[in-house]
PDB file of C-alpha atoms in Angstrom:
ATOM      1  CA  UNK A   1       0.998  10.869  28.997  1.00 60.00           C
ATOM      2  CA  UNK A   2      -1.845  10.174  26.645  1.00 64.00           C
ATOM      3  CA  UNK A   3      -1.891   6.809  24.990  1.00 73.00           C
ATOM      4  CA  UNK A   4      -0.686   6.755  20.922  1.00 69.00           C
ATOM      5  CA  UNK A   5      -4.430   6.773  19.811  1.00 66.00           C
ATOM      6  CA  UNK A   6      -5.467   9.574  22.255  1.00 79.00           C
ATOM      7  CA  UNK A   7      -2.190  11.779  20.362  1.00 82.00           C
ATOM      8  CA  UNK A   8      -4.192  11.232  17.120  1.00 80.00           C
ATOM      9  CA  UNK A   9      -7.794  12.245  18.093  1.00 85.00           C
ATOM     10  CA  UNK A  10      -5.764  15.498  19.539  1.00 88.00           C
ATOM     11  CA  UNK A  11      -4.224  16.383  16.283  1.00 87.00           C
ATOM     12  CA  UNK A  12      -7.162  15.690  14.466  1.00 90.00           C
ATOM     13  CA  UNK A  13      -9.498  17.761  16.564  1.00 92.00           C
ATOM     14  CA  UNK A  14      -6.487  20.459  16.022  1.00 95.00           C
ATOM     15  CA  UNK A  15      -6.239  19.879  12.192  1.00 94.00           C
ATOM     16  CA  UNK A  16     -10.521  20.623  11.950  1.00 94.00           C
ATOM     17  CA  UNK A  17      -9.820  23.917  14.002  1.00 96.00           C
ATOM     18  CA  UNK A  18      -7.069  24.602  12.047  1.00 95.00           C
ATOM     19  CA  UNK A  19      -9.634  23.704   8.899  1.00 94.00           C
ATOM     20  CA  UNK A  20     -12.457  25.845  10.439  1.00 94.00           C
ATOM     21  CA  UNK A  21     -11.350  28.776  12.427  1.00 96.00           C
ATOM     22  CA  UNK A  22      -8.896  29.072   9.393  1.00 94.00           C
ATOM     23  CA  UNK A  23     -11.549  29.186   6.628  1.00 94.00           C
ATOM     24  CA  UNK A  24     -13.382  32.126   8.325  1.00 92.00           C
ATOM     25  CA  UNK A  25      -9.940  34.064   9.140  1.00 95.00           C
ATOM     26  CA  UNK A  26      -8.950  33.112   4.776  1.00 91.00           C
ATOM     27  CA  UNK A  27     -12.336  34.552   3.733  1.00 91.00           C
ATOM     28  CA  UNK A  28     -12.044  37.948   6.102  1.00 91.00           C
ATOM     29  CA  UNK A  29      -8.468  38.614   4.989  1.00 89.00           C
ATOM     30  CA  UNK A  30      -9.601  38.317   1.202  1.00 87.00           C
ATOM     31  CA  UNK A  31     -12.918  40.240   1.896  1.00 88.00           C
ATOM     32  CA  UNK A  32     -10.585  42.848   3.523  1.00 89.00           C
ATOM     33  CA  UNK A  33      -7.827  42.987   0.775  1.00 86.00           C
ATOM     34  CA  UNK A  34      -4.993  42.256   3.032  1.00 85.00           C
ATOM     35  CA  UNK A  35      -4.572  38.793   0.829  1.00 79.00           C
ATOM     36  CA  UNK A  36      -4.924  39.337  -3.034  1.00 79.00           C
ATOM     37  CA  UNK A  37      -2.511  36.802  -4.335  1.00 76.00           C
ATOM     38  CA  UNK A  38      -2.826  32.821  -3.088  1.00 75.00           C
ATOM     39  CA  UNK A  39       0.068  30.626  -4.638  1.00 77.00           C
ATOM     40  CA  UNK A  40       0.488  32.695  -7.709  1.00 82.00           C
ATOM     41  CA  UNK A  41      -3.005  33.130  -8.444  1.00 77.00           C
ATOM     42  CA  UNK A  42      -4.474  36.432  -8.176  1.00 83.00           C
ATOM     43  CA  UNK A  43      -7.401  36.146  -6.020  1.00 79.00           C
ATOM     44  CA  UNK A  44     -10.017  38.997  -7.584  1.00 82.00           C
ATOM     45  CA  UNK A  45     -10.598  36.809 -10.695  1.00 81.00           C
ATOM     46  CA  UNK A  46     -11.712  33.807  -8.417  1.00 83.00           C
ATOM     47  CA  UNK A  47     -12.786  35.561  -5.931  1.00 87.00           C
ATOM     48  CA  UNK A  48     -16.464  34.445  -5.494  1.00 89.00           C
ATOM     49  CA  UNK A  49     -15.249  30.879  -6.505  1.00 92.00           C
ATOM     50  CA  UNK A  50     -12.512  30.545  -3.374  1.00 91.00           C
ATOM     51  CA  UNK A  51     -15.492  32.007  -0.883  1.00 95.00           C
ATOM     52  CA  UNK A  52     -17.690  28.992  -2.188  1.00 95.00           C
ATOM     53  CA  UNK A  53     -14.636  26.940  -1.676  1.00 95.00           C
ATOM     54  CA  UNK A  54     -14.420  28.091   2.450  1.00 96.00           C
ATOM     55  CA  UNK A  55     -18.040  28.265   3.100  1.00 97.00           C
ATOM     56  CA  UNK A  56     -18.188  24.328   1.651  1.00 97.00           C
ATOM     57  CA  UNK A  57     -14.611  23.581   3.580  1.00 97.00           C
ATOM     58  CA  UNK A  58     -16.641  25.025   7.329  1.00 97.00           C
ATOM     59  CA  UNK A  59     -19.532  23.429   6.645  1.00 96.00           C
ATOM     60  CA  UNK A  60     -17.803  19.825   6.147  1.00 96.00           C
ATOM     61  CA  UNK A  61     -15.472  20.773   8.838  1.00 96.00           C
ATOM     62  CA  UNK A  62     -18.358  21.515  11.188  1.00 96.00           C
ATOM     63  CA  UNK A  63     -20.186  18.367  10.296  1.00 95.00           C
ATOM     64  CA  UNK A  64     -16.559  16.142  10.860  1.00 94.00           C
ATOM     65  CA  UNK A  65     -16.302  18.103  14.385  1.00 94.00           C
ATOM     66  CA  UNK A  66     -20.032  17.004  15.251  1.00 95.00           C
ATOM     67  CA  UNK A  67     -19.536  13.296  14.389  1.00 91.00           C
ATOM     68  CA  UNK A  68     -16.034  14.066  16.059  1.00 90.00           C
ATOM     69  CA  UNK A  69     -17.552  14.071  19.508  1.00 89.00           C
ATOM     70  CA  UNK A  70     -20.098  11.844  18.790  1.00 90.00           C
ATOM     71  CA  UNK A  71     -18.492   9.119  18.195  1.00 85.00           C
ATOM     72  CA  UNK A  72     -14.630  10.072  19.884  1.00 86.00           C
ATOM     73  CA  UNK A  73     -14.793   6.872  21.747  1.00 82.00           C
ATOM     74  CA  UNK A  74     -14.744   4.674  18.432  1.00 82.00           C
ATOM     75  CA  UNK A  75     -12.222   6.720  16.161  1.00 81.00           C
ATOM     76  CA  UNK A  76      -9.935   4.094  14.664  1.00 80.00           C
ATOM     77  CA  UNK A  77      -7.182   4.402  11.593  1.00 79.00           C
ATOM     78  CA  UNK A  78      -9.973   4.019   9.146  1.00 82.00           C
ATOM     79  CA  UNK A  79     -11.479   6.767  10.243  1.00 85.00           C
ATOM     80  CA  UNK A  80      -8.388   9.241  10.377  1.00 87.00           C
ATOM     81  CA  UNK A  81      -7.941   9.612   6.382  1.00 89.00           C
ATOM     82  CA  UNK A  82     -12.396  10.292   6.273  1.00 89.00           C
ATOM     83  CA  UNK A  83     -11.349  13.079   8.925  1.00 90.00           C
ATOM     84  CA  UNK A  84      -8.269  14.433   7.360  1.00 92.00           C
ATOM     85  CA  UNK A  85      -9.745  14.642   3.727  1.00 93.00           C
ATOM     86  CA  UNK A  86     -13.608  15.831   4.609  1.00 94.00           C
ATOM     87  CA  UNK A  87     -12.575  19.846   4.343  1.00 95.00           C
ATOM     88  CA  UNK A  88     -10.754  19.387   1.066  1.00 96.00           C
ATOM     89  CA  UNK A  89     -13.393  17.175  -0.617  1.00 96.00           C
ATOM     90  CA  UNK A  90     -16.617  19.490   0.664  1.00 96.00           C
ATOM     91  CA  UNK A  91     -14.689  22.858  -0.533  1.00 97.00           C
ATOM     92  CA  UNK A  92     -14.233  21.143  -4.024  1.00 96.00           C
ATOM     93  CA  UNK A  93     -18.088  19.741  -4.198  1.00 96.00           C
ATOM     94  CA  UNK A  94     -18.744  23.079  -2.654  1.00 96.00           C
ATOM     95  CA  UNK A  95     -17.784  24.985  -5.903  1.00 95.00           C
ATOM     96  CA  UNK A  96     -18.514  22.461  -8.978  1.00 94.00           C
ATOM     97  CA  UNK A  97     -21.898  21.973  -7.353  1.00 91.00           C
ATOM     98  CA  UNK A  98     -22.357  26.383  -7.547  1.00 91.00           C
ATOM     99  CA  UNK A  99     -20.954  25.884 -11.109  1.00 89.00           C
ATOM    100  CA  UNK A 100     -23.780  22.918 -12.195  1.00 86.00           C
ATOM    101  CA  UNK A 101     -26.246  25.388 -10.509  1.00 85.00           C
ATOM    102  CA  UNK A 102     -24.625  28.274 -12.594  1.00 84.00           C
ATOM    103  CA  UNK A 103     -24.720  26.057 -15.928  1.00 80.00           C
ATOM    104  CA  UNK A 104     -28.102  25.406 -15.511  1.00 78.00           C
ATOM    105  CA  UNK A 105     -27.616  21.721 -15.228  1.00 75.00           C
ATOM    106  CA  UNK A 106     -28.897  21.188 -11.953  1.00 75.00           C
ATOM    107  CA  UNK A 107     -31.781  23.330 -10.887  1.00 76.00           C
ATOM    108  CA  UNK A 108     -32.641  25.335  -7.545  1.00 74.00           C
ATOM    109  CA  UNK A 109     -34.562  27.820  -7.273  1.00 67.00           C
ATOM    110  CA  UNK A 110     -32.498  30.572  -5.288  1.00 68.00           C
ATOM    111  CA  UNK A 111     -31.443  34.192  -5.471  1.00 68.00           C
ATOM    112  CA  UNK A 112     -28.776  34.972  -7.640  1.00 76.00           C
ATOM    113  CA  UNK A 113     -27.122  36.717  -4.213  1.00 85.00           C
ATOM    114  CA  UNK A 114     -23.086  35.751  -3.120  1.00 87.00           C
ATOM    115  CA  UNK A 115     -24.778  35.406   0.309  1.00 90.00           C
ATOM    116  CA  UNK A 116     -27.349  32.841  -1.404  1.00 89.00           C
ATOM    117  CA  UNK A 117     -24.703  30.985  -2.769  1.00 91.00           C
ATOM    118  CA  UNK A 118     -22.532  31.135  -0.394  1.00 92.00           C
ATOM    119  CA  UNK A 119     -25.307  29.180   1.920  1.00 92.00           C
ATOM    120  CA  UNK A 120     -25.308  26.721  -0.725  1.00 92.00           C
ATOM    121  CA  UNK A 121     -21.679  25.903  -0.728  1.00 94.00           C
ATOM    122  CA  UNK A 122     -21.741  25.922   2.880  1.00 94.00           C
ATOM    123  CA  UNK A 123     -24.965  23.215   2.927  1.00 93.00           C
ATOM    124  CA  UNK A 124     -23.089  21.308   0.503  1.00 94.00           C
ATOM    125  CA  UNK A 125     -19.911  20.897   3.070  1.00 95.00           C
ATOM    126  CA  UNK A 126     -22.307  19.760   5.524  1.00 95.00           C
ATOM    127  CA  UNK A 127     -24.243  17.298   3.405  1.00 93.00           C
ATOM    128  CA  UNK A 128     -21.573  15.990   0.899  1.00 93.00           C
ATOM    129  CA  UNK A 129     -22.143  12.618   1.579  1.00 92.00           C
ATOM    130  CA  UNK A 130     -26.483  13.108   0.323  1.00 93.00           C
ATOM    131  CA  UNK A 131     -24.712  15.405  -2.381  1.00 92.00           C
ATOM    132  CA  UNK A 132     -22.742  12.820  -3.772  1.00 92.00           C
ATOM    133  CA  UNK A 133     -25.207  10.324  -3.776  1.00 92.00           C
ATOM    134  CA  UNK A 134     -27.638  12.573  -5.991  1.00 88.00           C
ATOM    135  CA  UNK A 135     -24.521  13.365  -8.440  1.00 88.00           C
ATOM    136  CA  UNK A 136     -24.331   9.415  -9.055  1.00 91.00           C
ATOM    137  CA  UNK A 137     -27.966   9.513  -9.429  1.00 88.00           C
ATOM    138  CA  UNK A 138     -27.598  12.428 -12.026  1.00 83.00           C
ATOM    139  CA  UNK A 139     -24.501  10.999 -13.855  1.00 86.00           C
ATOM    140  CA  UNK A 140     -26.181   7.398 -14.273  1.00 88.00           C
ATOM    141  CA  UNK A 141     -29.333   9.158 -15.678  1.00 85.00           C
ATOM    142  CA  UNK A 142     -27.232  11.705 -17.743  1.00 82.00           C
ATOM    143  CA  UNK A 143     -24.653   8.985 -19.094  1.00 84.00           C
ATOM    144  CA  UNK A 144     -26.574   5.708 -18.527  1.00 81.00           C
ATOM    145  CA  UNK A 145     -30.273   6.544 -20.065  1.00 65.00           C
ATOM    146  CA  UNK A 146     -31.413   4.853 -17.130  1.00 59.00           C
ATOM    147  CA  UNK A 147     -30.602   4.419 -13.253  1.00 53.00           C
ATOM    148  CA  UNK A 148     -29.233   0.943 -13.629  1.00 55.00           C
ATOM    149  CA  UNK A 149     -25.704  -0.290 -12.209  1.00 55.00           C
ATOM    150  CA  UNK A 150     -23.343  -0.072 -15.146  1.00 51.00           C
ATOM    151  CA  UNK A 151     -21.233   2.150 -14.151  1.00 50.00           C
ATOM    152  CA  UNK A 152     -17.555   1.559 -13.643  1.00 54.00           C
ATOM    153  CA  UNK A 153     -18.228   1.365  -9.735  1.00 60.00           C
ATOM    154  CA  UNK A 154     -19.485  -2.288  -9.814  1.00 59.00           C
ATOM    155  CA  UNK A 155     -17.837  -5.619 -10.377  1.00 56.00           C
ATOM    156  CA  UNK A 156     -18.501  -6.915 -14.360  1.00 51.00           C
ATOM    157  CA  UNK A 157     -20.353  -9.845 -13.902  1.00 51.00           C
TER     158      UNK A 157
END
């Protein structure tokens, strides 16, 4: 039998699958129109937002798979909650980050396309960790006047 910590790496690797293979299969059955109600919400009024929501969820899930096998040997328990909430956290960036570009408070210069955006969500899965840092950037120089640390994150001193 596998060892306890082998067990984990096996689920995990089969929770990103699920994460991943199961993003594509959501977005095909809504494209299709075999799913048009999600948990009481009926999916044509949020439609574009829940395809920015998948395309962010496979690109973070493909970017947790790739440091997945890079680095299987030194998994630990700190690591498991990173892996378990990377999908969720890069499908939400994935769509505020469409709606800042929509509200015109951050600025990229892109087609107005679903397919364009849709790249964009998925790029934001992938990079959350850069995208993050730039939204601290942009809240400190939005909230702060400058790009001092005085935010809430640091120690008072």
């Amino acid at each position: 039998m596998f060892p306890r910590d082998q067990w984990y790496k096996l689920g995990l690797l089969l929770y990103m699958l699920v994460w991943f293979m199961g993003s594509f299969w959501m977005g095909g059955m809504i494209k299709s129109g075999a799913i048009v109600h999600w948990l009481g919400v009926e999916l044509r009024a949020v439609e574009e937002y829940v395809y920015y929501a998948l395309a962010g969820a496979i690109g973070g899930t493909l970017y947790a798979m790739r440091l997945f096998h890079a680095f299987y040997d030194q998994i630990s328990d700190r690591w498991i909650l990173w892996y378990l909430l990377r999908p969720i956290k890069c499908a939400g960036a994935a769509v505020m980050t469409i709606v800042l570009f929509q509200s015109g408070i951050m600025l990229l210069q892109t087609g107005t396309s679903m397919e364009a955006k849709i790249g964009i969500a998925f790029l934001v899965g992938f990079g959350y960790g850069k995208l993050m840092d730039k939204l601290k950037v942009l809240t400190e120089t939005l909230f702060n006047g400058n790009n001092e640390k005085t935010s809430g994150d640091q120690p008072p001193k």
